[in-house]
Amino acid sequence: MPKVREAVLEQSNNAFKVISKANGYNTDVKTVSRIPVEVFKLNDTDIPALFTSDEGVEIQLDESDPTAVKHQLLIQVWGFFRDNSTSFSTNFNNFLSDIIKVIYAPILYESSPGVKYADGVKFMGIHVPSENPPDIIFRVQFRVDYWFNKTAP
């Protein structure tokens, strides 16, 4: 995998690790990983969980510079939420709010302070393909523009 793309995915994933009540969020996220796990293998102590996927659509935005290329990557984060309380829906929506807050913070993509390799973070949407209380499986998508040297992607 190209090293800048890897850095974008890793930083995107790491950004969600701040989600905790101690940091002013509504939820204490228990698992944040780049390695997907099937939901039935997760224990209650692992959920809520977020998994940043390597899958996604990537397109070239600009190749006008003779040495650099700009790409746009659609990042997908799969989430698993479980709540046995009567506040199931409210708590799930609070968790989604926390995730969106991280995306709009915005996520910083810097190789060193002030040296960016990506920006243009844009929230794209949420898809909930499975809601079977107390469990919800969902996907959050956002896109990031990143650039790299043609000889060192």
Coordinates of N, CA and C in Angstrom, one line a residue:
M1 N 0.8 -1.2 0.0 CA 0.0 0.0 0.0 C 0.9 1.2 0.0
P2 N 0.6 2.2 -0.8 CA 1.4 3.5 -0.8 C 1.4 4.1 0.6
K3 N 2.6 4.6 0.9 CA 2.8 5.1 2.3 C 2.0 6.3 2.7
V4 N 1.7 7.2 1.8 CA 0.8 8.3 2.2 C -0.6 7.9 2.4
R5 N -1.1 7.0 1.5 CA -2.4 6.4 1.7 C -2.5 5.7 3.1
E6 N -1.5 4.9 3.4 CA -1.4 4.3 4.7 C -1.5 5.3 5.9
A7 N -0.7 6.3 5.7 CA -0.7 7.4 6.8 C -2.1 8.0 6.9
V8 N -2.8 8.2 5.8 CA -4.1 8.8 5.9 C -5.1 7.9 6.6
L9 N -5.0 6.6 6.3 CA -5.9 5.6 6.9 C -5.6 5.5 8.4
E10 N -4.3 5.4 8.7 CA -3.9 5.3 10.1 C -4.3 6.5 11.0
Q11 N -4.1 7.7 10.4 CA -4.4 8.9 11.2 C -6.0 9.0 11.3
S12 N -6.7 8.6 10.3 CA -8.1 8.6 10.4 C -8.6 7.7 11.5
N13 N -8.0 6.5 11.5 CA -8.4 5.6 12.6 C -8.0 6.1 14.0
N14 N -6.8 6.6 14.1 CA -6.3 7.1 15.4 C -7.2 8.2 15.9
A15 N -7.7 9.0 15.1 CA -8.5 10.2 15.5 C -9.7 9.8 16.3
F16 N -10.3 8.6 16.1 CA -11.5 8.2 16.8 C -11.1 7.6 18.2
K17 N -9.8 7.5 18.5 CA -9.5 7.0 19.8 C -9.7 8.0 21.0
V18 N -10.0 9.2 20.6 CA -10.2 10.3 21.6 C -11.6 10.2 22.2
I19 N -12.5 9.4 21.6 CA -13.9 9.4 22.0 C -14.0 8.7 23.3
S20 N -14.2 9.6 24.3 CA -14.4 9.1 25.7 C -15.1 10.2 26.5
K21 N -15.8 9.8 27.5 CA -16.5 10.8 28.3 C -15.5 11.7 29.0
A22 N -14.3 11.2 29.4 CA -13.3 12.0 30.0 C -12.8 13.1 29.1
N23 N -12.9 12.9 27.8 CA -12.5 13.9 26.8 C -13.7 14.8 26.3
G24 N -14.8 14.7 27.0 CA -15.9 15.6 26.7 C -16.9 15.0 25.7
Y25 N -16.8 13.7 25.3 CA -17.7 13.1 24.4 C -18.9 12.4 25.2
N26 N -19.9 11.9 24.5 CA -21.0 11.3 25.1 C -20.8 9.8 25.4
T27 N -19.8 9.2 24.7 CA -19.6 7.8 24.7 C -18.2 7.4 25.0
D28 N -18.0 6.3 25.6 CA -16.6 5.7 25.8 C -16.5 4.6 24.7
V29 N -15.8 4.9 23.6 CA -15.5 3.9 22.6 C -14.5 2.9 23.2
K30 N -14.8 1.6 23.0 CA -14.0 0.6 23.6 C -12.9 0.0 22.7
T31 N -13.3 0.0 21.4 CA -12.3 -0.6 20.4 C -12.3 0.3 19.2
V32 N -11.0 0.7 18.8 CA -10.8 1.4 17.5 C -9.6 0.7 16.9
S33 N -9.9 0.2 15.6 CA -8.9 -0.6 15.0 C -8.9 -0.6 13.5
R34 N -7.8 -0.9 12.9 CA -7.8 -1.0 11.4 C -8.0 -2.5 11.0
I35 N -8.0 -3.4 12.0 CA -8.2 -4.8 11.7 C -9.7 -5.1 12.0
P36 N -10.5 -5.4 10.9 CA -11.9 -5.7 11.1 C -12.1 -7.0 11.9
V37 N -13.1 -7.0 12.7 CA -13.5 -8.2 13.5 C -15.0 -8.4 13.3
E38 N -15.4 -9.6 13.1 CA -16.8 -9.9 12.9 C -17.6 -9.7 14.2
V39 N -18.7 -9.1 14.1 CA -19.5 -8.6 15.3 C -19.7 -9.7 16.3
F40 N -19.9 -11.0 15.8 CA -20.2 -12.0 16.8 C -19.0 -12.4 17.6
K41 N -17.8 -11.9 17.2 CA -16.6 -12.2 18.0 C -16.3 -11.1 19.0
L42 N -17.1 -10.1 19.0 CA -16.9 -9.0 20.0 C -17.7 -9.3 21.3
N43 N -17.0 -9.0 22.4 CA -17.7 -9.1 23.7 C -18.3 -7.8 24.1
D44 N -19.1 -7.7 25.1 CA -19.7 -6.5 25.5 C -18.6 -5.5 25.9
T45 N -17.5 -6.0 26.4 CA -16.4 -5.1 26.8 C -15.6 -4.5 25.6
D46 N -15.9 -5.0 24.4 CA -15.3 -4.5 23.1 C -16.1 -3.4 22.4
I47 N -17.4 -3.2 22.9 CA -18.3 -2.4 22.1 C -18.7 -1.2 23.0
P48 N -18.9 0.0 22.4 CA -18.9 0.3 21.0 C -17.5 0.2 20.4
A49 N -17.5 -0.2 19.1 CA -16.3 -0.5 18.4 C -16.4 0.2 17.0
L50 N -15.2 0.7 16.5 CA -15.0 1.3 15.2 C -13.9 0.7 14.5
F51 N -14.1 0.3 13.2 CA -13.1 -0.3 12.4 C -12.9 0.5 11.1
T52 N -11.7 1.1 10.9 CA -11.4 1.8 9.7 C -11.0 0.8 8.6
S53 N -11.7 0.8 7.5 CA -11.5 -0.1 6.5 C -10.6 0.4 5.4
D54 N -9.8 -0.6 4.8 CA -9.0 -0.2 3.7 C -9.8 -0.1 2.4
E55 N -11.0 -0.7 2.4 CA -11.8 -0.6 1.2 C -12.4 0.8 1.1
G56 N -12.7 1.1 -0.1 CA -13.2 2.5 -0.4 C -12.8 2.9 -1.8
V57 N -13.5 3.9 -2.3 CA -13.2 4.4 -3.6 C -12.2 5.5 -3.5
E58 N -11.2 5.4 -4.4 CA -10.1 6.4 -4.5 C -10.1 6.9 -5.9
I59 N -10.0 8.2 -6.1 CA -9.9 8.8 -7.4 C -8.8 9.8 -7.5
Q60 N -8.3 10.0 -8.7 CA -7.3 11.0 -8.9 C -7.9 12.3 -9.1
L61 N -7.5 13.4 -8.4 CA -8.1 14.7 -8.5 C -7.3 15.6 -9.4
D62 N -5.9 15.5 -9.3 CA -5.1 16.5 -10.0 C -3.7 15.9 -10.3
E63 N -3.3 16.0 -11.6 CA -2.0 15.5 -11.9 C -1.2 16.6 -12.7
S64 N -1.7 17.9 -12.5 CA -1.1 19.0 -13.3 C 0.3 19.3 -12.9
D65 N 0.7 19.0 -11.6 CA 2.0 19.2 -11.2 C 2.9 18.1 -11.7
P66 N 4.1 18.4 -12.3 CA 4.9 17.3 -12.9 C 5.5 16.3 -11.9
T67 N 5.5 16.7 -10.6 CA 6.1 15.8 -9.6 C 5.1 15.2 -8.6
A68 N 3.9 15.9 -8.4 CA 3.0 15.5 -7.4 C 1.6 15.1 -8.0
V69 N 0.9 14.3 -7.2 CA -0.4 13.8 -7.6 C -1.3 14.0 -6.4
K70 N -2.6 14.4 -6.7 CA -3.6 14.6 -5.6 C -4.7 13.6 -5.8
H71 N -5.0 12.8 -4.8 CA -6.0 11.8 -4.8 C -7.1 12.2 -3.8
Q72 N -8.2 11.6 -4.0 CA -9.3 11.7 -3.0 C -9.7 10.3 -2.6
L73 N -9.7 10.0 -1.3 CA -10.0 8.7 -0.8 C -11.3 8.7 0.0
L74 N -12.2 7.9 -0.3 CA -13.5 7.7 0.5 C -13.2 6.7 1.6
I75 N -13.2 7.1 2.8 CA -12.9 6.3 3.9 C -14.2 5.8 4.6
Q76 N -14.1 4.5 4.9 CA -15.3 3.8 5.5 C -14.9 3.3 6.9
V77 N -15.7 3.7 7.8 CA -15.5 3.2 9.2 C -16.8 2.4 9.6
W78 N -16.6 1.2 9.9 CA -17.7 0.3 10.3 C -17.8 0.4 11.8
G79 N -19.0 0.5 12.3 CA -19.2 0.6 13.7 C -20.2 -0.5 14.2
F80 N -20.0 -0.8 15.5 CA -20.8 -1.8 16.2 C -21.2 -1.1 17.5
F81 N -22.5 -1.1 17.8 CA -23.0 -0.5 19.0 C -24.0 -1.4 19.7
R82 N -23.9 -1.5 21.0 CA -24.8 -2.3 21.8 C -25.2 -1.6 23.0
D83 N -26.5 -1.6 23.3 CA -27.0 -0.9 24.5 C -28.3 -1.6 24.9
N84 N -28.4 -2.1 26.1 CA -29.5 -2.8 26.6 C -30.5 -1.9 27.4
S85 N -30.2 -0.6 27.4 CA -31.0 0.3 28.2 C -32.2 0.8 27.5
T86 N -33.1 1.5 28.2 CA -34.3 2.1 27.6 C -33.9 3.4 26.8
S87 N -32.6 3.8 26.9 CA -32.2 5.0 26.1 C -31.4 4.5 24.9
F88 N -31.7 3.4 24.4 CA -31.0 2.8 23.2 C -30.8 3.7 22.1
S89 N -31.9 4.3 21.6 CA -31.8 5.2 20.4 C -31.0 6.5 20.7
T90 N -31.3 7.1 21.9 CA -30.6 8.3 22.3 C -29.1 8.0 22.4
N91 N -28.7 6.9 23.0 CA -27.3 6.6 23.2 C -26.6 6.4 21.9
F92 N -27.3 5.7 21.0 CA -26.7 5.4 19.6 C -26.5 6.7 18.9
N93 N -27.5 7.6 18.9 CA -27.4 8.9 18.2 C -26.3 9.8 18.9
N94 N -26.1 9.7 20.2 CA -25.0 10.4 20.8 C -23.7 9.9 20.3
F95 N -23.6 8.5 20.1 CA -22.3 8.0 19.6 C -22.1 8.5 18.2
L96 N -23.1 8.5 17.4 CA -22.9 9.0 16.0 C -22.5 10.5 16.1
S97 N -23.0 11.2 17.0 CA -22.7 12.6 17.2 C -21.2 12.8 17.5
D98 N -20.7 11.9 18.4 CA -19.3 11.9 18.8 C -18.4 11.6 17.5
I99 N -18.8 10.7 16.7 CA -18.0 10.3 15.5 C -18.0 11.5 14.6
I100 N -19.1 12.1 14.3 CA -19.2 13.3 13.4 C -18.3 14.5 14.0
K101 N -18.4 14.6 15.3 CA -17.6 15.7 16.0 C -16.1 15.5 15.7
V102 N -15.6 14.2 15.7 CA -14.2 14.0 15.4 C -13.9 14.3 14.0
I103 N -14.8 13.9 13.1 CA -14.5 14.2 11.6 C -14.5 15.7 11.4
Y104 N -15.4 16.5 12.0 CA -15.4 17.9 11.7 C -14.4 18.7 12.6
A105 N -13.7 18.0 13.4 CA -12.8 18.7 14.4 C -11.8 19.7 13.7
P106 N -11.2 19.5 12.6 CA -11.1 18.3 11.7 C -9.9 17.4 12.1
I107 N -9.9 16.2 11.5 CA -8.8 15.3 11.6 C -7.6 16.0 11.0
L108 N -6.4 16.0 11.7 CA -5.2 16.6 11.2 C -4.3 15.6 10.6
Y109 N -3.9 15.8 9.4 CA -3.0 14.9 8.7 C -1.7 15.7 8.4
E110 N -0.7 15.5 9.4 CA 0.5 16.2 9.3 C 1.7 15.2 9.5
S111 N 2.7 15.3 8.7 CA 3.9 14.5 8.9 C 4.8 15.1 10.0
S112 N 4.7 16.4 10.2 CA 5.3 17.1 11.3 C 4.4 18.4 11.5
P113 N 4.5 19.1 12.7 CA 3.7 20.2 12.9 C 3.7 21.2 11.7
G114 N 2.6 21.5 11.1 CA 2.4 22.4 10.0 C 2.7 21.9 8.7
V115 N 3.2 20.6 8.6 CA 3.5 20.0 7.3 C 2.4 19.0 6.9
K116 N 1.4 19.4 6.2 CA 0.3 18.5 5.9 C 0.5 17.6 4.7
Y117 N 0.0 16.5 4.7 CA 0.0 15.6 3.5 C -1.5 15.3 3.1
A118 N -2.4 15.8 3.8 CA -3.8 15.6 3.4 C -4.7 16.7 4.1
D119 N -5.8 17.0 3.4 CA -6.8 17.9 4.0 C -8.1 17.7 3.3
G120 N -9.0 18.7 3.3 CA -10.3 18.5 2.6 C -11.2 17.5 3.1
V121 N -11.1 17.2 4.4 CA -12.0 16.2 5.0 C -13.4 16.7 4.9
K122 N -14.3 15.7 4.4 CA -15.7 16.0 4.2 C -16.5 14.8 4.6
F123 N -17.4 15.1 5.5 CA -18.4 14.0 6.0 C -19.3 13.7 4.8
M124 N -19.5 12.4 4.5 CA -20.3 11.9 3.4 C -21.6 11.3 3.8
G125 N -21.6 10.6 4.9 CA -22.9 10.0 5.3 C -22.8 8.9 6.3
I126 N -23.9 8.4 6.7 CA -24.0 7.3 7.7 C -25.0 6.3 7.0
H127 N -24.7 5.0 7.1 CA -25.6 4.0 6.6 C -25.8 3.0 7.8
V128 N -27.0 2.7 8.1 CA -27.3 1.7 9.1 C -28.0 0.5 8.5
P129 N -27.2 -0.5 8.1 CA -27.8 -1.7 7.4 C -28.5 -2.7 8.4
S130 N -28.2 -2.6 9.7 CA -28.7 -3.6 10.6 C -29.0 -2.9 12.0
E131 N -30.3 -2.9 12.3 CA -30.7 -2.5 13.7 C -31.5 -3.6 14.3
N132 N -30.9 -4.3 15.2 CA -31.6 -5.4 15.9 C -31.3 -5.3 17.4
P133 N -32.0 -4.4 18.1 CA -31.7 -4.1 19.5 C -31.5 -5.4 20.3
P134 N -30.4 -5.4 21.1 CA -29.6 -4.2 21.5 C -28.5 -3.8 20.6
D135 N -28.4 -4.4 19.4 CA -27.2 -4.2 18.5 C -27.6 -3.4 17.3
I136 N -26.6 -2.5 16.9 CA -26.7 -1.8 15.6 C -25.3 -1.9 14.9
I137 N -25.4 -2.2 13.6 CA -24.2 -2.2 12.8 C -24.4 -1.0 11.9
F138 N -23.3 -0.2 11.7 CA -23.4 1.0 10.9 C -22.1 1.3 10.2
R139 N -22.2 2.1 9.2 CA -21.0 2.6 8.4 C -21.0 4.1 8.3
V140 N -19.9 4.7 8.6 CA -19.7 6.1 8.4 C -18.7 6.3 7.3
Q141 N -19.0 7.3 6.4 CA -18.1 7.6 5.3 C -17.7 9.0 5.3
F142 N -16.4 9.3 5.0 CA -15.9 10.6 4.8 C -14.8 10.6 3.8
R143 N -14.6 11.7 3.2 CA -13.5 11.6 2.2 C -12.4 12.6 2.6
V144 N -11.2 12.3 2.1 CA -10.0 13.0 2.4 C -9.2 13.2 1.1
D145 N -8.8 14.4 0.9 CA -7.9 14.7 -0.3 C -6.4 14.6 0.2
Y146 N -5.6 13.8 -0.5 CA -4.2 13.7 -0.1 C -3.3 13.8 -1.3
W147 N -2.1 14.1 -1.1 CA -1.1 14.3 -2.2 C 0.2 13.6 -1.9
F148 N 0.9 13.3 -2.9 CA 2.2 12.6 -2.8 C 3.0 12.8 -4.0
N149 N 4.3 12.6 -3.8 CA 5.3 12.7 -4.9 C 5.1 11.4 -5.8
K150 N 5.1 11.7 -7.1 CA 4.9 10.6 -8.1 C 5.9 9.4 -7.9
T151 N 7.1 9.8 -7.5 CA 8.1 8.8 -7.3 C 8.1 8.1 -6.0
A152 N 7.3 8.6 -5.0 CA 7.2 8.1 -3.7 C 5.8 8.1 -3.1
P153 N 4.9 7.3 -3.7 CA 3.5 7.4 -3.3 C 3.3 6.9 -1.9

